[in-house]
Short mmCIF file of C-alpha atoms in Angstrom, two decimals:
data_model
loop_
_atom_site.label_atom_id
_atom_site.label_comp_id
_atom_site.label_asym_id
_atom_site.label_seq_id
_atom_site.Cartn_x
_atom_site.Cartn_y
_atom_site.Cartn_z
CA MET A 1 24.06 80.72 45.86
CA GLU A 2 25.54 81.37 49.29
CA ILE A 3 24.16 79.46 52.28
CA THR A 4 25.08 80.49 55.83
CA TRP A 5 23.92 78.73 59.00
CA TYR A 6 23.22 80.66 62.22
CA GLY A 7 22.38 77.65 64.37
CA HIS A 8 19.25 75.56 64.93
CA ALA A 9 17.03 75.95 61.81
CA CYS A 10 18.12 79.49 60.87
CA PHE A 11 19.86 79.99 57.53
CA ARG A 12 20.52 82.89 55.22
CA LEU A 13 20.16 82.15 51.51
CA ARG A 14 21.60 84.78 49.15
CA GLU A 15 21.45 84.72 45.38
CA GLY A 16 21.08 87.36 42.70
CA GLY A 17 20.42 90.23 45.08
CA VAL A 18 17.72 88.33 47.01
CA THR A 19 18.18 87.38 50.67
CA ILE A 20 16.01 84.85 52.50
CA VAL A 21 16.24 84.09 56.23
CA THR A 22 14.66 80.92 57.59
CA ASP A 23 13.37 80.34 61.13
CA PRO A 24 14.97 83.22 63.10
CA TYR A 25 15.15 82.45 66.81
CA ASP A 26 15.09 84.29 70.13
CA LYS A 27 17.78 84.14 72.83
CA GLY A 28 16.05 81.29 74.64
CA LEU A 29 17.91 78.72 72.56
CA GLY A 30 21.33 79.87 73.68
CA TYR A 31 22.43 81.14 70.28
CA THR A 32 22.87 84.85 69.55
CA LEU A 33 21.33 85.90 66.25
CA PRO A 34 23.41 88.58 64.49
CA ARG A 35 21.87 91.58 62.76
CA LEU A 36 20.29 90.12 59.65
CA ARG A 37 18.50 91.90 56.81
CA ALA A 38 16.25 90.03 54.40
CA ASP A 39 13.73 90.30 51.60
CA VAL A 40 11.87 87.20 52.83
CA VAL A 41 11.59 85.45 56.19
CA THR A 42 10.07 81.96 56.39
CA ILE A 43 8.63 80.37 59.53
CA SER A 44 8.29 76.60 59.61
CA HIS A 45 6.81 76.35 63.08
CA THR A 46 5.34 79.12 65.23
CA THR A 47 7.51 79.00 68.35
CA PRO A 48 10.03 81.66 69.49
CA GLY A 49 12.89 79.36 68.45
CA HIS A 50 11.67 79.47 64.85
CA ALA A 51 9.55 82.59 64.46
CA SER A 52 11.31 85.64 65.94
CA VAL A 53 10.75 87.72 62.82
CA ASP A 54 11.08 91.04 64.67
CA LEU A 55 14.85 90.44 64.88
CA VAL A 56 15.26 90.56 61.08
CA LYS A 57 15.63 93.99 59.48
CA GLY A 58 14.60 95.27 56.06
CA ASP A 59 10.79 95.02 56.19
CA PRO A 60 10.82 91.45 54.79
CA LYS A 61 7.85 89.56 53.44
CA ILE A 62 6.85 86.99 56.09
CA LEU A 63 5.81 83.51 54.93
CA SER A 64 4.47 81.23 57.63
CA GLY A 65 2.28 78.62 55.97
CA PRO A 66 1.51 76.52 52.91
CA GLY A 67 1.05 78.15 49.53
CA GLU A 68 2.81 79.32 46.40
CA TYR A 69 4.66 82.63 46.40
CA GLU A 70 6.96 84.66 44.18
CA VAL A 71 9.30 87.30 45.60
CA LYS A 72 11.81 89.11 43.37
CA GLY A 73 11.88 86.27 40.87
CA VAL A 74 12.27 83.51 43.47
CA PHE A 75 9.48 80.92 43.46
CA ILE A 76 8.67 79.68 46.97
CA THR A 77 6.37 76.79 47.86
CA GLY A 78 5.14 75.99 51.37
CA ILE A 79 4.12 72.37 51.89
CA PRO A 80 2.04 71.35 54.95
CA THR A 81 3.58 68.73 57.26
CA TRP A 82 3.66 68.03 61.00
CA HIS A 83 6.09 68.78 63.80
CA ALA A 84 6.11 65.72 66.05
CA HIS A 85 3.86 62.73 66.59
CA GLN A 86 0.57 64.37 67.58
CA ARG A 87 -0.64 65.22 64.11
CA GLY A 88 -3.83 67.22 63.79
CA ARG A 89 -3.17 69.67 66.60
CA PRO A 90 -2.83 73.26 65.34
CA ASP A 91 0.38 73.80 67.32
CA GLU A 92 1.96 70.74 65.67
CA ARG A 93 1.78 72.18 62.14
CA ASN A 94 5.06 72.49 60.26
CA THR A 95 5.70 74.00 56.85
CA VAL A 96 8.40 72.68 54.53
CA PHE A 97 9.64 75.50 52.30
CA LEU A 98 10.99 75.00 48.79
CA PHE A 99 12.97 77.84 47.18
CA ASP A 100 13.55 77.78 43.43
CA PHE A 101 16.37 80.11 42.39
CA ASP A 102 16.09 79.64 38.62
CA GLY A 103 16.72 75.89 38.72
CA LEU A 104 18.79 75.70 41.91
CA THR A 105 16.33 74.39 44.48
CA ILE A 106 16.78 74.63 48.25
CA CYS A 107 14.43 72.66 50.53
CA HIS A 108 14.16 73.63 54.21
CA LEU A 109 12.35 70.92 56.18
CA GLY A 110 11.84 73.08 59.26
CA ASP A 111 10.65 71.14 62.31
CA LEU A 112 9.58 68.07 60.34
CA GLY A 113 8.90 65.13 62.63
CA HIS A 114 7.82 62.29 60.31
CA LEU A 115 8.59 60.52 57.07
CA LEU A 116 7.05 62.05 53.96
CA SER A 117 3.99 60.81 52.11
CA GLU A 118 4.07 60.16 48.38
CA GLU A 119 2.05 63.33 47.86
CA GLN A 120 4.55 65.37 49.85
CA ILE A 121 7.52 63.85 48.02
CA GLU A 122 5.89 64.71 44.69
CA ALA A 123 5.20 68.28 45.85
CA ILE A 124 8.85 68.73 46.86
CA GLY A 125 10.24 67.34 43.59
CA ASP A 126 13.91 67.63 42.63
CA VAL A 127 16.09 69.19 45.33
CA SER A 128 19.57 70.62 44.91
CA VAL A 129 20.25 71.30 48.61
CA LEU A 130 18.29 69.80 51.50
CA LEU A 131 18.34 71.43 54.96
CA VAL A 132 17.29 68.62 57.30
CA PRO A 133 16.78 68.39 61.09
CA VAL A 134 18.73 65.48 62.62
CA GLY A 135 18.67 66.05 66.40
CA GLY A 136 15.55 64.07 67.27
CA ARG A 137 13.22 64.60 70.21
CA ARG A 138 10.27 66.34 68.53
CA THR A 139 11.79 66.39 65.03
CA LEU A 140 13.54 63.83 62.83
CA ASP A 141 16.25 61.82 64.54
CA ALA A 142 19.35 60.55 62.74
CA SER A 143 17.74 57.39 61.32
CA GLN A 144 14.55 59.17 60.25
CA ALA A 145 16.58 61.95 58.64
CA ALA A 146 18.49 59.34 56.62
CA GLU A 147 15.18 57.85 55.45
CA VAL A 148 13.83 61.25 54.41
CA ILE A 149 17.06 61.91 52.50
CA SER A 150 16.47 58.61 50.66
CA GLN A 151 12.92 59.73 49.88
CA ILE A 152 13.99 63.09 48.44
CA GLU A 153 17.40 62.14 46.94
CA PRO A 154 18.95 65.63 47.06
CA ARG A 155 22.38 66.43 45.65
CA ILE A 156 23.65 68.12 48.83
CA VAL A 157 22.51 67.61 52.44
CA ILE A 158 23.11 70.15 55.22
CA PRO A 159 22.12 68.86 58.68
CA MET A 160 20.56 71.32 61.15
CA HIS A 161 18.60 71.39 64.41
CA TYR A 162 21.08 69.38 66.49
CA LYS A 163 23.09 69.80 69.70
CA THR A 164 25.97 72.29 69.62
CA PRO A 165 27.99 73.91 72.44
CA ALA A 166 25.73 76.99 72.22
CA LEU A 167 22.37 75.22 72.22
CA GLN A 168 20.60 74.97 75.59
CA HIS A 169 18.11 72.30 74.50
CA PRO A 170 18.53 68.50 74.75
CA LEU A 171 19.02 67.34 71.15
CA ASP A 172 21.28 64.64 69.71
CA ASP A 173 24.61 65.75 68.29
CA VAL A 174 25.44 65.60 64.59
CA GLU A 175 27.92 62.73 65.01
CA LYS A 176 25.02 60.31 65.45
CA PHE A 177 23.64 61.38 62.06
CA LEU A 178 27.06 61.08 60.42
CA ARG A 179 27.41 57.52 61.74
CA VAL A 180 24.00 56.56 60.33
CA MET A 181 25.05 58.04 56.97
CA GLY A 182 28.30 56.06 57.06
CA ILE A 183 30.50 59.16 57.24
CA SER A 184 33.60 58.85 59.42
CA HIS A 185 34.84 62.40 58.93
CA ALA A 186 33.30 65.60 57.57
CA GLU A 187 35.08 68.92 57.33
CA VAL A 188 33.20 71.92 58.67
CA GLN A 189 32.72 74.88 56.32
CA ALA A 190 31.93 78.49 57.18
CA THR A 191 29.47 78.84 54.30
CA LEU A 192 28.41 76.87 51.26
CA LYS A 193 28.70 78.49 47.85
CA VAL A 194 27.14 76.44 45.09
CA THR A 195 25.81 76.81 41.55
CA ALA A 196 23.56 74.53 39.53
CA SER A 197 26.50 73.49 37.35
CA GLU A 198 28.64 72.48 40.36
CA LEU A 199 26.23 70.06 42.04
CA PRO A 200 27.69 66.62 42.85
CA GLU A 201 26.41 63.56 41.00
CA GLU A 202 25.80 61.63 44.24
CA THR A 203 24.35 62.89 47.51
CA GLN A 204 26.99 64.72 49.55
CA VAL A 205 26.73 65.79 53.21
CA VAL A 206 28.09 69.25 54.05
CA LEU A 207 28.59 70.42 57.64
CA LEU A 208 28.34 74.15 58.26
CA ASP A 209 29.70 76.01 61.27
CA TYR A 210 27.15 78.31 62.91
CA LYS A 211 27.80 82.05 62.85
CA GLN A 212 26.97 84.10 65.94
CA GLY A 213 26.26 87.77 66.49
#
């Protein structure tokens, strides 16, 4: 499995000839999305910063809500959650996506803005790699992200949706999250390559550098 971050909540997951792109964004964020091609595009929250599917090539299957799906042998589950604090409004809906690559499970929390219920934790199950927003405002802040990590207990955590030099939105930086997690230094990687047999025994935080077009 190869995981590449393109800034904000956009990742490319590649394994076994299948490519998934999560939450592609428009230029309004400040990032520049490179030319991406995918078999599947997932949308956690229907705003231009998370749902610019027209920028992804390859005639991908678009998944934008709860449900159970299978695409090219990858089992995908969408779990209903909420964006910020005004639950119940249609525009506050958020979908957590779970990708099962034959036992290696990636969970993308999207624009999650609250702690998880027992039902949601059970639906998510065992997670190999958790992609978690940490920048606050209308999504999880550093402390809430740490609590959600404790709820899910993944093997690897990749923070996302935080302030970077490219981002033109007022989010917290990742250092606040690292302090909450008790991490004094974390090396930045270009991509993460991982297999089910290489997962750490205890939860490990991995920082990815964002790739630009």
